[in-house]
Amino acid sequence: MMNIKEFLNTQVLDVIKALGYEVKDALVSRSNRPELSDYQSNVAMPLAKVAHKSPREIAAHIAAELEKKDFISKVSVDGPGFINFRLSPSLWDKAFMDIFVQGDEFGSSDIGKGEKINVEFLSANPTGPLHVGHSRGAIFGDAVARLLSKVGYDVTKEYYVNDFGKQVDVLAESVYWRYEELFGHHVGEKIPEGRYPGDYVIPVAQSIKDLDGDKWLNRTDWLEYFKTKSIEQMLKLIQADAAKLGIQFDVFTSEKALVEAGAVDKTVQQMQDMNLLYRGVLPKPKGEETEDWAPVEQTLFRAKDFGDDGDRVILRSDGTKTYFTSDIAYHVDKFNRGFHQMIDIFGADHGGYVKRLKAAIKALTNAQASLDIALCQVVSLQKDGKPFRMSKRAGNFVLVDDILDEIDADAFRLFMLTKSADSQMSFDLAKTKEQSKDNPVFYIQYALARTYSVLNTYEKMFGTLPAQKDLNVNYAESSEAEHVLIQKMLDLSHVIEVAAQNKAPHLLAGYLYEIAGVFHSLWTQGAKSGHRFVDVEDIVQTNKNLTLILALQQVLKNGLNTLGINPKTKMERVEETD
RNA sequence: GUUCUCGUAGCUCAGUAGGAUAGAGCAACAGUUUCCUAAACUGUGGGUCGUGGGUUCGAUUCCCGCCGAGAACACCA
């Protein structure tokens, strides 16, 4: 069974064409007036102009033809010329059973056609554990990757390890200082300014001590070794933190390795050969009054020719490469690994970097690669309603670990996914627990838990779950409220498609919330009228109900999995305080 | 100053191929437990969709100006 909307669209399009009208799209969509229709088409309005007839006249014309179709049970023309139609119950039944046929795959599609796509996200500097500031982009990137894979892309989740810059030296120096400390040095001293004061470097020092003893004391050649060891362990730390948030990566690419393999030099050479570089002086930046600015000649990339606002430094005046240079090489590397489609997830604070990177990739791949950069707004932190700033110097980083002590990982994850990535959001650290209680994840999980609860009851009464052959919703004999639920369930694949295409996991989150609400409402209605889902007196009705329950369970599970949230089979009772 | 993102209920946010009467949650108020889990449900109040133009049959949605919020702007990553 195909996507209902697609099916209707082509069917209506055929009718329109048969009537002699010229259109590309039948403009069929889910109805936003459920009391009038299941689906609607707006096609008569734009047609009116070209056909020189009134929209209602055209709509009536089309409606008359549609009425003959067996998959449509009722058509009407309303308002200025909307064509409203209800689908035949048999079509709903057929479409519905697809949920069971597809099972865990329900909601999937193949708009990605199995094409390779690389999603790079998080890519935090390997100098410490993850803090809250990293979490939004990390969770967002992971959810986008899951969405893309659900719609049929061959997704690789990648982490770019910035293990080449100065910050890694600082890390190694910090570890070395702690290493010396473990041998009784620096008694009574505080770790010097400019090094990382965090406790997380101590275990790294300890592990080196355990492995090598005092062999690195009083030597000058420790730096490279300490760098390697530190990065290794920091990455482990980061991976562990990410895993707690439900994130795993497929590939880690090291900047250092790229540099050492000569990939960056090669890219510079390639740019040189393509005449993309020149020696020049950049104009003084406007706005901010930079005092230490001096006109220097550098090797620049003609980024402006490829859509950027200005040209960019590739080799500094002293001949060294910038971060941008190796990042270009990195993206070329991805391209060479066969990824012609790439998505980068950046924090909005890197927004100024987007144009130059796109320009570079466009220039170097002759526009063969599509690089899509999704910006994720930075989370502004608050504590008791007042802005809270994290700073290295103050050492007041709020770690992902700290947050997860206060709040369930799934709740945190969904909190980050219910808002669109480009909304600015604030996160109140003091209210974390409070917010946790109101988290929509519980609303959704509770709906799922209720479905399991019904199954348990059924099993208790009948000793087994209903057989596949007894599953049937019988749309024709279902109530209004059930129709709403059934229709909504069948929207899943469409919602996932739109969410994937727009890189907007919050659309799926919102959908799951809505569908949970429809179910909760249905539940209470039944409780009030005495219509329980499981009724020993009425096996036929019970099997019908169970069909609905099983389908809903599948939909919620598939949706939650796509967001990377663990579906729960039951809720822990929350203990009443006060 | 330039570029990017945002501005929807008191608060937090949905509304994404332009459609008919703009929606949730929280907060306020009034109700619903002999029952498959009340972390739930039902109802009430609350809006010039920042603002002024434009495009069109039709704009919260697309385009431009203005106001307001956030971020970025050579030689950091």
Short mmCIF file of N, CA and C in Angstrom, two decimals, chain A residues 198-303:
data_model
loop_
_atom_site.label_atom_id
_atom_site.label_comp_id
_atom_site.label_asym_id
_atom_site.label_seq_id
_atom_site.Cartn_x
_atom_site.Cartn_y
_atom_site.Cartn_z
N GLY A 198 39.77 21.47 35.08
CA GLY A 198 38.79 20.43 35.40
C GLY A 198 39.41 19.14 35.94
N ASP A 199 38.66 18.45 36.78
CA ASP A 199 39.13 17.20 37.37
C ASP A 199 39.28 16.08 36.36
N TYR A 200 38.59 16.21 35.24
CA TYR A 200 38.58 15.11 34.28
C TYR A 200 39.96 14.82 33.69
N VAL A 201 40.90 15.73 33.84
CA VAL A 201 42.24 15.45 33.29
C VAL A 201 43.03 14.53 34.23
N ILE A 202 42.64 14.49 35.49
CA ILE A 202 43.40 13.69 36.45
C ILE A 202 43.43 12.20 36.11
N PRO A 203 42.27 11.60 35.81
CA PRO A 203 42.31 10.18 35.44
C PRO A 203 43.21 9.89 34.24
N VAL A 204 43.30 10.85 33.35
CA VAL A 204 44.17 10.64 32.18
C VAL A 204 45.61 10.55 32.66
N ALA A 205 45.99 11.49 33.53
CA ALA A 205 47.34 11.48 34.09
C ALA A 205 47.57 10.18 34.86
N GLN A 206 46.56 9.81 35.60
CA GLN A 206 46.68 8.58 36.39
C GLN A 206 46.91 7.37 35.49
N SER A 207 46.18 7.33 34.37
CA SER A 207 46.31 6.16 33.49
C SER A 207 47.71 6.10 32.87
N ILE A 208 48.28 7.27 32.61
CA ILE A 208 49.64 7.27 32.06
C ILE A 208 50.63 6.81 33.14
N LYS A 209 50.36 7.28 34.35
CA LYS A 209 51.22 6.84 35.46
C LYS A 209 51.13 5.32 35.64
N ASP A 210 49.91 4.80 35.58
CA ASP A 210 49.71 3.36 35.74
C ASP A 210 50.46 2.58 34.67
N LEU A 211 50.46 3.15 33.48
CA LEU A 211 51.04 2.45 32.34
C LEU A 211 52.56 2.58 32.29
N ASP A 212 53.03 3.79 32.52
CA ASP A 212 54.46 4.07 32.28
C ASP A 212 55.24 4.44 33.53
N GLY A 213 54.58 4.52 34.66
CA GLY A 213 55.30 4.91 35.88
C GLY A 213 55.83 6.33 35.76
N ASP A 214 57.02 6.53 36.23
CA ASP A 214 57.57 7.89 36.27
C ASP A 214 58.42 8.21 35.04
N LYS A 215 58.27 7.38 34.02
CA LYS A 215 59.17 7.50 32.88
C LYS A 215 59.15 8.86 32.18
N TRP A 216 58.05 9.62 32.32
CA TRP A 216 57.97 10.89 31.61
C TRP A 216 58.40 12.09 32.45
N LEU A 217 58.77 11.83 33.69
CA LEU A 217 59.20 12.95 34.53
C LEU A 217 60.55 13.47 34.06
N ASN A 218 60.76 14.77 34.25
CA ASN A 218 62.04 15.38 33.91
C ASN A 218 62.49 15.11 32.49
N ARG A 219 61.56 15.15 31.59
CA ARG A 219 61.93 14.98 30.18
C ARG A 219 61.33 16.12 29.38
N THR A 220 61.75 16.28 28.17
CA THR A 220 61.21 17.37 27.35
C THR A 220 60.43 16.83 26.15
N ASP A 221 60.48 15.52 25.95
CA ASP A 221 59.86 14.97 24.73
C ASP A 221 58.51 14.31 25.01
N TRP A 222 57.85 14.78 26.06
CA TRP A 222 56.58 14.13 26.43
C TRP A 222 55.36 14.61 25.65
N LEU A 223 55.46 15.78 25.03
CA LEU A 223 54.27 16.44 24.49
C LEU A 223 53.44 15.56 23.52
N GLU A 224 54.09 15.01 22.51
CA GLU A 224 53.35 14.24 21.50
C GLU A 224 52.64 13.05 22.14
N TYR A 225 53.38 12.37 23.01
CA TYR A 225 52.81 11.19 23.68
C TYR A 225 51.59 11.59 24.52
N PHE A 226 51.75 12.67 25.27
CA PHE A 226 50.64 13.10 26.12
C PHE A 226 49.44 13.57 25.29
N LYS A 227 49.74 14.16 24.17
CA LYS A 227 48.65 14.59 23.29
C LYS A 227 47.85 13.38 22.81
N THR A 228 48.58 12.39 22.30
CA THR A 228 47.91 11.21 21.78
C THR A 228 47.05 10.54 22.84
N LYS A 229 47.67 10.35 24.00
CA LYS A 229 46.95 9.67 25.09
C LYS A 229 45.73 10.48 25.54
N SER A 230 45.91 11.79 25.65
CA SER A 230 44.83 12.63 26.15
C SER A 230 43.64 12.64 25.19
N ILE A 231 43.96 12.80 23.92
CA ILE A 231 42.88 12.84 22.93
C ILE A 231 42.10 11.53 22.93
N GLU A 232 42.87 10.46 22.96
CA GLU A 232 42.26 9.13 23.01
C GLU A 232 41.23 9.05 24.14
N GLN A 233 41.65 9.49 25.30
CA GLN A 233 40.77 9.33 26.46
C GLN A 233 39.63 10.34 26.47
N MET A 234 39.91 11.53 25.98
CA MET A 234 38.84 12.53 25.91
C MET A 234 37.75 12.06 24.95
N LEU A 235 38.20 11.44 23.86
CA LEU A 235 37.21 10.94 22.91
C LEU A 235 36.35 9.86 23.52
N LYS A 236 36.99 9.04 24.34
CA LYS A 236 36.23 8.00 25.04
C LYS A 236 35.18 8.63 25.95
N LEU A 237 35.62 9.67 26.64
CA LEU A 237 34.74 10.39 27.56
C LEU A 237 33.55 10.97 26.79
N ILE A 238 33.87 11.60 25.68
CA ILE A 238 32.84 12.23 24.86
C ILE A 238 31.88 11.19 24.30
N GLN A 239 32.44 10.09 23.84
CA GLN A 239 31.58 9.03 23.31
C GLN A 239 30.66 8.48 24.38
N ALA A 240 31.19 8.36 25.59
CA ALA A 240 30.37 7.85 26.69
C ALA A 240 29.24 8.82 26.99
N ASP A 241 29.56 10.11 27.02
CA ASP A 241 28.53 11.12 27.26
C ASP A 241 27.48 11.09 26.16
N ALA A 242 27.96 11.02 24.93
CA ALA A 242 27.05 11.00 23.79
C ALA A 242 26.13 9.78 23.88
N ALA A 243 26.72 8.65 24.26
CA ALA A 243 25.94 7.42 24.36
C ALA A 243 24.81 7.58 25.39
N LYS A 244 25.10 8.31 26.45
CA LYS A 244 24.06 8.52 27.46
C LYS A 244 22.90 9.31 26.88
N LEU A 245 23.19 10.13 25.87
CA LEU A 245 22.14 10.90 25.22
C LEU A 245 21.54 10.12 24.05
N GLY A 246 21.98 8.89 23.87
CA GLY A 246 21.43 8.06 22.80
C GLY A 246 22.10 8.28 21.46
N ILE A 247 23.35 8.74 21.49
CA ILE A 247 24.03 9.07 20.24
C ILE A 247 25.24 8.18 20.00
N GLN A 248 25.31 7.58 18.83
CA GLN A 248 26.52 6.85 18.43
C GLN A 248 26.97 7.37 17.07
N PHE A 249 28.26 7.36 16.89
CA PHE A 249 28.80 7.78 15.60
C PHE A 249 29.30 6.57 14.82
N ASP A 250 29.29 6.71 13.50
CA ASP A 250 29.81 5.64 12.66
C ASP A 250 31.28 5.87 12.37
N VAL A 251 31.65 7.12 12.23
CA VAL A 251 33.01 7.43 11.80
C VAL A 251 33.57 8.61 12.59
N PHE A 252 34.81 8.48 13.01
CA PHE A 252 35.54 9.60 13.59
C PHE A 252 36.67 9.93 12.64
N THR A 253 36.74 11.19 12.23
CA THR A 253 37.84 11.56 11.34
C THR A 253 38.74 12.55 12.06
N SER A 254 40.01 12.23 12.07
CA SER A 254 40.97 13.05 12.79
C SER A 254 41.59 14.10 11.89
N GLU A 255 41.55 15.33 12.35
CA GLU A 255 42.17 16.43 11.62
C GLU A 255 43.68 16.18 11.51
N LYS A 256 44.24 15.73 12.61
CA LYS A 256 45.68 15.48 12.66
C LYS A 256 46.09 14.45 11.60
N ALA A 257 45.28 13.39 11.51
CA ALA A 257 45.59 12.35 10.54
C ALA A 257 45.52 12.89 9.11
N LEU A 258 44.53 13.76 8.88
CA LEU A 258 44.41 14.35 7.55
C LEU A 258 45.64 15.18 7.21
N VAL A 259 46.06 15.96 8.19
CA VAL A 259 47.23 16.81 7.98
C VAL A 259 48.46 15.95 7.71
N GLU A 260 48.63 14.92 8.55
CA GLU A 260 49.82 14.08 8.42
C GLU A 260 49.83 13.26 7.13
N ALA A 261 48.65 12.96 6.65
CA ALA A 261 48.58 12.20 5.39
C ALA A 261 48.79 13.12 4.19
N GLY A 262 48.94 14.41 4.45
CA GLY A 262 49.19 15.34 3.36
C GLY A 262 47.95 15.81 2.64
N ALA A 263 46.77 15.47 3.19
CA ALA A 263 45.53 15.83 2.51
C ALA A 263 45.34 17.34 2.44
N VAL A 264 45.80 18.03 3.48
CA VAL A 264 45.60 19.48 3.50
C VAL A 264 46.51 20.16 2.49
N ASP A 265 47.77 19.73 2.46
CA ASP A 265 48.70 20.29 1.47
C ASP A 265 48.18 20.05 0.06
N LYS A 266 47.67 18.86 -0.11
CA LYS A 266 47.17 18.49 -1.43
C LYS A 266 46.01 19.39 -1.84
N THR A 267 45.13 19.67 -0.88
CA THR A 267 43.99 20.54 -1.17
C THR A 267 44.47 21.95 -1.53
N VAL A 268 45.45 22.44 -0.77
CA VAL A 268 45.98 23.78 -1.06
C VAL A 268 46.56 23.79 -2.47
N GLN A 269 47.30 22.74 -2.80
CA GLN A 269 47.89 22.64 -4.13
C GLN A 269 46.80 22.64 -5.20
N GLN A 270 45.77 21.86 -4.91
CA GLN A 270 44.66 21.76 -5.85
C GLN A 270 44.00 23.12 -6.07
N MET A 271 43.84 23.85 -4.99
CA MET A 271 43.23 25.18 -5.11
C MET A 271 44.15 26.11 -5.90
N GLN A 272 45.43 25.93 -5.66
CA GLN A 272 46.42 26.70 -6.39
C GLN A 272 46.29 26.43 -7.89
N ASP A 273 46.21 25.14 -8.20
CA ASP A 273 46.13 24.71 -9.61
C ASP A 273 44.85 25.21 -10.27
N MET A 274 43.81 25.28 -9.49
CA MET A 274 42.54 25.71 -10.05
C MET A 274 42.42 27.24 -10.08
N ASN A 275 43.52 27.88 -9.70
CA ASN A 275 43.55 29.35 -9.67
C ASN A 275 42.51 29.94 -8.73
N LEU A 276 42.34 29.27 -7.60
CA LEU A 276 41.37 29.77 -6.62
C LEU A 276 42.05 30.63 -5.56
N LEU A 277 43.39 30.67 -5.60
CA LEU A 277 44.12 31.38 -4.56
C LEU A 277 44.89 32.55 -5.12
N TYR A 278 45.18 33.52 -4.27
CA TYR A 278 46.06 34.63 -4.65
C TYR A 278 46.66 35.23 -3.38
N ARG A 279 47.75 35.95 -3.58
CA ARG A 279 48.35 36.65 -2.45
C ARG A 279 47.69 38.01 -2.34
N GLY A 280 47.27 38.39 -1.16
CA GLY A 280 46.62 39.68 -1.06
C GLY A 280 46.45 40.13 0.38
N VAL A 281 45.91 41.32 0.51
CA VAL A 281 45.68 41.89 1.83
C VAL A 281 44.18 42.09 2.01
N LEU A 282 43.65 41.61 3.11
CA LEU A 282 42.23 41.78 3.36
C LEU A 282 41.97 43.17 3.92
N PRO A 283 40.79 43.73 3.60
CA PRO A 283 40.45 45.03 4.16
C PRO A 283 40.25 44.92 5.67
N LYS A 284 40.41 46.03 6.32
CA LYS A 284 40.19 46.06 7.76
C LYS A 284 38.72 45.76 8.06
N PRO A 285 38.47 44.90 9.02
CA PRO A 285 37.06 44.56 9.32
C PRO A 285 36.30 45.78 9.81
N LYS A 286 35.06 45.89 9.37
CA LYS A 286 34.25 47.04 9.77
C LYS A 286 33.55 46.74 11.08
N GLY A 287 32.99 47.76 11.63
CA GLY A 287 32.22 47.56 12.86
C GLY A 287 33.11 47.53 14.07
N GLU A 288 33.41 46.33 14.52
CA GLU A 288 34.26 46.17 15.69
C GLU A 288 35.59 46.90 15.45
N GLU A 289 35.95 47.73 16.38
CA GLU A 289 37.23 48.43 16.21
C GLU A 289 38.35 47.53 16.75
N THR A 290 39.03 46.89 15.80
CA THR A 290 40.14 46.03 16.19
C THR A 290 41.41 46.85 16.20
N GLU A 291 42.03 46.88 17.36
CA GLU A 291 43.18 47.77 17.49
C GLU A 291 44.47 47.15 16.97
N ASP A 292 44.56 45.84 17.11
CA ASP A 292 45.82 45.20 16.71
C ASP A 292 45.82 44.79 15.25
N TRP A 293 44.99 45.45 14.46
CA TRP A 293 44.93 45.08 13.06
C TRP A 293 46.09 45.71 12.30
N ALA A 294 46.69 44.91 11.44
CA ALA A 294 47.75 45.45 10.59
C ALA A 294 47.60 44.83 9.22
N PRO A 295 47.80 45.63 8.18
CA PRO A 295 47.67 45.07 6.83
C PRO A 295 48.80 44.08 6.56
N VAL A 296 48.44 42.81 6.36
CA VAL A 296 49.46 41.81 6.05
C VAL A 296 49.06 41.05 4.80
N GLU A 297 50.06 40.61 4.09
CA GLU A 297 49.79 39.86 2.88
C GLU A 297 49.63 38.38 3.22
N GLN A 298 48.56 37.80 2.76
CA GLN A 298 48.30 36.39 3.05
C GLN A 298 47.84 35.69 1.77
N THR A 299 47.79 34.36 1.85
CA THR A 299 47.26 33.62 0.72
C THR A 299 45.76 33.47 0.91
N LEU A 300 45.02 33.99 -0.04
CA LEU A 300 43.57 34.06 0.12
C LEU A 300 42.84 33.21 -0.92
N PHE A 301 41.67 32.74 -0.49
CA PHE A 301 40.78 31.99 -1.38
C PHE A 301 39.73 32.96 -1.93
N ARG A 302 39.50 32.86 -3.22
CA ARG A 302 38.54 33.78 -3.86
C ARG A 302 37.11 33.38 -3.50
N ALA A 303 36.81 33.39 -2.24
CA ALA A 303 35.48 32.95 -1.78
C ALA A 303 34.37 33.83 -2.31
#
